[in-house]
Short mmCIF file of C-alpha atoms in Angstrom, two decimals:
data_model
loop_
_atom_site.label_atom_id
_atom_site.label_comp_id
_atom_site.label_asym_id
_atom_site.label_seq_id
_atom_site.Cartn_x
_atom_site.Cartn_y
_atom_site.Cartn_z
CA UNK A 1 20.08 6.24 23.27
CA UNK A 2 17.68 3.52 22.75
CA UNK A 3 13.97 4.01 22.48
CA UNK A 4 11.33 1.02 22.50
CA UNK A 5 7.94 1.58 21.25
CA UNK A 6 4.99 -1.22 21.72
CA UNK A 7 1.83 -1.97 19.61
CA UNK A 8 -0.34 -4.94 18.47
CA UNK A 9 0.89 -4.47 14.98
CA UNK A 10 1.96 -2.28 12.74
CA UNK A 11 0.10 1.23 13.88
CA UNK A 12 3.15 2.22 15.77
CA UNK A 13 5.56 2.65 12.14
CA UNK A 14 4.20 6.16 12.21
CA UNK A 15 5.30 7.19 15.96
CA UNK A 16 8.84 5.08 14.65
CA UNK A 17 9.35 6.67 11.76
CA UNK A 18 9.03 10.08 13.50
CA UNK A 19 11.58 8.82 16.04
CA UNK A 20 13.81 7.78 13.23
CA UNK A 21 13.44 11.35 11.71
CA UNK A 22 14.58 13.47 14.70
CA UNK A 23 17.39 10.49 16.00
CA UNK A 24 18.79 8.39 13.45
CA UNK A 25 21.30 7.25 15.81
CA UNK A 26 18.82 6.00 18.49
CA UNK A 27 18.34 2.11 18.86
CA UNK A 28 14.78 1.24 18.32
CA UNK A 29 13.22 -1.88 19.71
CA UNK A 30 9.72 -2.45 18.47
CA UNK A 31 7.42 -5.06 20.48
CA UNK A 32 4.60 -5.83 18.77
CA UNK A 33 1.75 -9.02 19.43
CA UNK A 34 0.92 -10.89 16.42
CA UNK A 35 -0.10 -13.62 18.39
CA UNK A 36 -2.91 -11.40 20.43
CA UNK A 37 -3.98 -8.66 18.21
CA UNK A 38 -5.82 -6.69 17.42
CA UNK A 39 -6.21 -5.89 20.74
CA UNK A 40 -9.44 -3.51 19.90
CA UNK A 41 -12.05 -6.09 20.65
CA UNK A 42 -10.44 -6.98 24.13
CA UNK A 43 -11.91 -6.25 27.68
CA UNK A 44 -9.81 -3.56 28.93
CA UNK A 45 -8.48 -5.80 31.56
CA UNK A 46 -7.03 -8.26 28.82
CA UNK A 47 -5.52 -5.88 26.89
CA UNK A 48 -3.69 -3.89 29.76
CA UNK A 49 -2.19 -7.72 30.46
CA UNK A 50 -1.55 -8.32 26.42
CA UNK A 51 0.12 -4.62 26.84
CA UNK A 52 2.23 -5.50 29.96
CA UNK A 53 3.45 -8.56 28.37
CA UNK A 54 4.50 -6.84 25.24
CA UNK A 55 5.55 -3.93 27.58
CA UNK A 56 8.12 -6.55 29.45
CA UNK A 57 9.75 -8.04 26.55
CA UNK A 58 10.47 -4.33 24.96
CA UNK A 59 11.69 -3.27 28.66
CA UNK A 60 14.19 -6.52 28.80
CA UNK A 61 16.34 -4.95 26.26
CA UNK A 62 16.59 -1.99 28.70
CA UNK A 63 15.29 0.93 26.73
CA UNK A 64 15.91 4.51 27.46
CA UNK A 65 12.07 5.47 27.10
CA UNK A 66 8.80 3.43 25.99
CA UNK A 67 6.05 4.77 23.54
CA UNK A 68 3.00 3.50 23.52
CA UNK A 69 2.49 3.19 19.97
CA UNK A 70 -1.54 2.56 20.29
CA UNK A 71 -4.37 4.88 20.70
CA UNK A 72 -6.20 1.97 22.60
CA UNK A 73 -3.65 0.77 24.73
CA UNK A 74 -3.04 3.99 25.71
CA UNK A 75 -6.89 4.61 27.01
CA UNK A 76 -6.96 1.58 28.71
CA UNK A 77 -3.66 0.46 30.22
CA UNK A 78 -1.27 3.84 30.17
CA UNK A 79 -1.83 3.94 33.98
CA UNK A 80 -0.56 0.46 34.69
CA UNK A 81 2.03 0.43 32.32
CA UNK A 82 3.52 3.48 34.37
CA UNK A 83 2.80 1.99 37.65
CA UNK A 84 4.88 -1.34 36.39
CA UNK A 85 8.14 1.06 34.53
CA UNK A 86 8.18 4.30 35.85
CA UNK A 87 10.22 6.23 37.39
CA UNK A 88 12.47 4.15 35.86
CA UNK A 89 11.68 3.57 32.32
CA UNK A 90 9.62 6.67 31.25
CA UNK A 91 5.98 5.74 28.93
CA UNK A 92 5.00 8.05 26.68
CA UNK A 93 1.33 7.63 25.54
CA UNK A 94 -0.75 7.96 22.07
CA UNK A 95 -3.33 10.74 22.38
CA UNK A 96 -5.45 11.74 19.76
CA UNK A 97 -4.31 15.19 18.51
CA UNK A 98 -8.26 16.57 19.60
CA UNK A 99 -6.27 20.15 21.32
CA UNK A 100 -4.25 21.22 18.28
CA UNK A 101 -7.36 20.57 15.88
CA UNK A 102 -9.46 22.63 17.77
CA UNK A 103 -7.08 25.58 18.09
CA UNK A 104 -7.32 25.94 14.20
CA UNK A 105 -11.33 26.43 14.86
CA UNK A 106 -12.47 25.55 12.16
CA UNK A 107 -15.62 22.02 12.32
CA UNK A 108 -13.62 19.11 12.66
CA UNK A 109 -14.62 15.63 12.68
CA UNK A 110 -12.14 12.71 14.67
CA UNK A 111 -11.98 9.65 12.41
CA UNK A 112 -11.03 6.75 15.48
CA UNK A 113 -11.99 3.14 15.73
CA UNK A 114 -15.71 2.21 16.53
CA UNK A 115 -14.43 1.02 19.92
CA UNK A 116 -13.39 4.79 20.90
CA UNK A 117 -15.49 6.95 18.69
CA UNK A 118 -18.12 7.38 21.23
CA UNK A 119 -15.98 5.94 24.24
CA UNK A 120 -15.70 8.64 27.49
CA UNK A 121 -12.37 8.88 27.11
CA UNK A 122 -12.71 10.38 23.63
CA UNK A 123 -15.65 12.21 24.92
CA UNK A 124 -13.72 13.75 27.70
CA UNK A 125 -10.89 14.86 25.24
CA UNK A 126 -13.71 16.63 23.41
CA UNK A 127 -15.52 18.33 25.97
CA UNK A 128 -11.64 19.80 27.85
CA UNK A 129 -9.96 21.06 24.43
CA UNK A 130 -12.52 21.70 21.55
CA UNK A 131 -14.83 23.70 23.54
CA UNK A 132 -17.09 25.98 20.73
CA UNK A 133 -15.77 23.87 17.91
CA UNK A 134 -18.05 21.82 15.99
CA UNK A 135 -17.31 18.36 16.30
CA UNK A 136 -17.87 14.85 14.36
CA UNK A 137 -16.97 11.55 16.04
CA UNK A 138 -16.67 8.85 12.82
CA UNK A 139 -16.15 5.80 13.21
CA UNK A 140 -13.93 3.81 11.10
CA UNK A 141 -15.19 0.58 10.41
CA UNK A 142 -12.22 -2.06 9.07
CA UNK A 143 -9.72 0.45 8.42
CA UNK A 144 -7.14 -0.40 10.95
CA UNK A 145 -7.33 -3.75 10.30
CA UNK A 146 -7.36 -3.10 6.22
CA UNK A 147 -4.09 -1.22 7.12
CA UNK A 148 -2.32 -3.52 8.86
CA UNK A 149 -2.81 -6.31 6.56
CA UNK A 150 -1.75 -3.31 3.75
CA UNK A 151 -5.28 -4.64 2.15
CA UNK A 152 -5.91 -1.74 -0.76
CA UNK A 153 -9.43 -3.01 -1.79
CA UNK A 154 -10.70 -2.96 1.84
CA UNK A 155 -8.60 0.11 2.66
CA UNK A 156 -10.19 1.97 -0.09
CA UNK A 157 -13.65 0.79 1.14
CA UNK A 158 -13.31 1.77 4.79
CA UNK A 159 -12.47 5.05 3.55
CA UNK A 160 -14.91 5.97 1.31
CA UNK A 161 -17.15 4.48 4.10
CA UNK A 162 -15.75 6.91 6.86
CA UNK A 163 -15.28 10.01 4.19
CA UNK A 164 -19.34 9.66 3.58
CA UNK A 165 -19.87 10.13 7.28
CA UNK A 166 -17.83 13.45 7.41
CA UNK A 167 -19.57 16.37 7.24
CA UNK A 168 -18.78 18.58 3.90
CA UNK A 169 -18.39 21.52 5.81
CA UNK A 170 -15.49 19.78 7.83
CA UNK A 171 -11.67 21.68 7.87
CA UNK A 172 -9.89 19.41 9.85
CA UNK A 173 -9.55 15.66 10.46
CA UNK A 174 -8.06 13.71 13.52
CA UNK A 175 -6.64 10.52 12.70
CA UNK A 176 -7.62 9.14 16.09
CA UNK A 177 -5.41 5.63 15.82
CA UNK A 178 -2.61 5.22 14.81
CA UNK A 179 -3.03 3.20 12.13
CA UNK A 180 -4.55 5.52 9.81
CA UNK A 181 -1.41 7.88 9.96
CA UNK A 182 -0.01 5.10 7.32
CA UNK A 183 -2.59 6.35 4.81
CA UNK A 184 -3.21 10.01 5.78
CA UNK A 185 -2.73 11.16 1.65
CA UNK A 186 -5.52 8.63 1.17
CA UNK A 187 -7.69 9.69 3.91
CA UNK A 188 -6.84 13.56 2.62
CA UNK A 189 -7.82 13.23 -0.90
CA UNK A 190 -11.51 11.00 0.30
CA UNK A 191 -12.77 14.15 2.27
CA UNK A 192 -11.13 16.94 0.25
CA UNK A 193 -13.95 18.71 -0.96
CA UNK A 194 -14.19 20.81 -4.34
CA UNK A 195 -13.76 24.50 -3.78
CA UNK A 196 -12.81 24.02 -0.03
CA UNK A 197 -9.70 25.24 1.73
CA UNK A 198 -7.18 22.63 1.59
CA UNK A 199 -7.87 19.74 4.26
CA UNK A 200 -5.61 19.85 7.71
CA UNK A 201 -4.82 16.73 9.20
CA UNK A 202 -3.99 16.39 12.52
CA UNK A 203 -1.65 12.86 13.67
CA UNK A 204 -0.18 11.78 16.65
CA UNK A 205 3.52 10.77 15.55
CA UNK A 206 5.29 13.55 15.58
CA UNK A 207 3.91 14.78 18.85
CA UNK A 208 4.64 11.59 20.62
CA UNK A 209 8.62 10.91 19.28
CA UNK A 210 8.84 14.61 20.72
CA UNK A 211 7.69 14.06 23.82
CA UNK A 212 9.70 10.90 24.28
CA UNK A 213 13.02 13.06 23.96
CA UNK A 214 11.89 15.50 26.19
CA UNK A 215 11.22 13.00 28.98
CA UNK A 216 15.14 11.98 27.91
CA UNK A 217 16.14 15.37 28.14
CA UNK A 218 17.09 15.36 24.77
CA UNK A 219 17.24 17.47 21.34
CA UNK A 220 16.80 16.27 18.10
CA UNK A 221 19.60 15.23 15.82
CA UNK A 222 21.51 17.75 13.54
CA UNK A 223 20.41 16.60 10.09
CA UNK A 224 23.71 15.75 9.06
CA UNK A 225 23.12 13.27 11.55
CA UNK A 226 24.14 9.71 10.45
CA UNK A 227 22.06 7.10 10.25
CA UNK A 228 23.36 4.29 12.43
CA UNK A 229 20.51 3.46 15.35
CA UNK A 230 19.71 -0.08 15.01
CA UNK A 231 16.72 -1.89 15.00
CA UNK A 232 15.66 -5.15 16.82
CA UNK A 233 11.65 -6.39 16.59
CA UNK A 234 10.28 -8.07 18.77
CA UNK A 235 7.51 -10.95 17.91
CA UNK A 236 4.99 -11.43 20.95
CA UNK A 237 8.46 -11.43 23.37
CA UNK A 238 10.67 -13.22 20.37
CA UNK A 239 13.24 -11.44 18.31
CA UNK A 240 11.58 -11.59 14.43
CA UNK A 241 11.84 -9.37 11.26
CA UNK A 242 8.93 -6.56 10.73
CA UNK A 243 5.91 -8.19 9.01
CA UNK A 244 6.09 -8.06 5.07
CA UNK A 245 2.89 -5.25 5.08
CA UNK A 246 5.33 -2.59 6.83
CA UNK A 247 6.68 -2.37 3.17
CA UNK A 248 3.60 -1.21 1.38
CA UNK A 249 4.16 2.28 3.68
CA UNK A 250 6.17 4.72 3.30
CA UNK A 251 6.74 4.89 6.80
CA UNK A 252 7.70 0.98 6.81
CA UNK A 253 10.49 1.77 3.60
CA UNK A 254 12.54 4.45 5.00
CA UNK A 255 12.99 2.11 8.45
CA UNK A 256 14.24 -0.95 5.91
CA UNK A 257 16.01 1.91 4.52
CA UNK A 258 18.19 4.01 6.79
CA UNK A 259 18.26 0.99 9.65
CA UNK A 260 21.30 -1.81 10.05
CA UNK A 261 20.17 -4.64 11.62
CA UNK A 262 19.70 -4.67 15.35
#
């Protein structure tokens, strides 16, 4: 089985990692865009082209399924990315994990980039599964792009930053892109509040690698599974090595770890 999964940079580790988890056997191709990210500040019509580009290369080393490793891509070119792959190659999208947050009922607030906190799409997520829940949309100025340079100053700013816009009353946080998934312990202990119930934090990853086998019809690995799935990156459509940050995350380490070369 072989599984590619497609980002600017380095958000989609999480989703991979997850992947890794349930199918150490599975090939992984990873196409990321060094040469065109971040691809948050983009009209959505040139980042659904930066996507489809990245999209083709990862497809070329005929995959079994492609994951959308990107909360943004996934808002704004999930619907041509299946009209260019599927049937054939299934796409599995990034959505922020608004449903399962709400079921918990408790006020939650969605930490996502500026460009979506606000956006209709988010909106629309909102209004169809938290229904009755108290809701905070924060926007996270700088912290995907302090994570993917694995910049601790300016992660530890953008944080703080972020944490003082969410409500003390708050029980749950979604980490609305993928990026902040790499620091979830950090985002945890900004917002954990004295004398409060313990912080839930809702990601995307997990979700997402699941889905992606059950479009494959398939179950996760036994875990005396061995650990033999390659792993080939791909550099805006050229084979490369994963960029030095991966290794500040934990995520980044057990992929380095577990993972022959592709």
């Amino acid at each position: 089985m072989k599984i590619a999964l497609m980002d600017s940079g380095i958000g989609l580790l999480a989703a991979t990692a997850a992947v890794r988890r349930l199918r150490p056997d599975a090939d992984l191709v990873l196409s990321l865009d060094p040469e065109g990210m971040p691809w948050g500040p983009r009209t959505p019509k040139d980042l659904t082209n930066r996507a489809l580009a990245v999209a083709e290369a990862a497809a070329a080393r005929r995959p079994d399924a492609l994951i959308v490793g990107c909360n943004t891509a996934t808002v704004h070119a999930l619907t041509a990315l299946r009209a260019r792959f599927e049937p054939e190659l299934p796409v599995i999208g990034t959505v922020p994990a608004i449903k399962p947050a709400a079921a918990g009922g408790g006020p939650l607030a969605i930490w996502a980039t500026p460009a979506t906190t606000g956006s209709t799409y988010q909106r629309t997520l909102i209004r169809d599964f938290a229904g009755g829940v108290p809701v905070t949309e924060v926007p996270c100025w700088g912290l995907a792009e302090a994570v993917e340079h694995a910049d601790e100053q300016a992660i530890d700013a953008a944080v703080s930053a972020a944490a003082a816009l969410t409500p003390d009353e708050v029980t749950t946080v979604v980490l609305g892109c993928t990026h902040y998934e790499l620091v979830a312990e950090r985002i945890r202990a900004a917002v954990q509040r004295p004398g409060r119930p313990p912080l839930v934090l809702h990601g995307s990853a997990g979700a997402v690698a699941a889905q992606a086998l059950r479009r494959l019809g398939e179950q996760p690995a036994p875990p005396s599974a061995a650990s033999h799935g390659t792993l080939t990156v791909l550099l805006s459509g050229r084979e490369g090595a994963l960029p030095a940050p991966v290794l500040a995350y934990a995520e980044g380490r057990l992929l380095q770890a577990v993972t022959p070369a592709g």
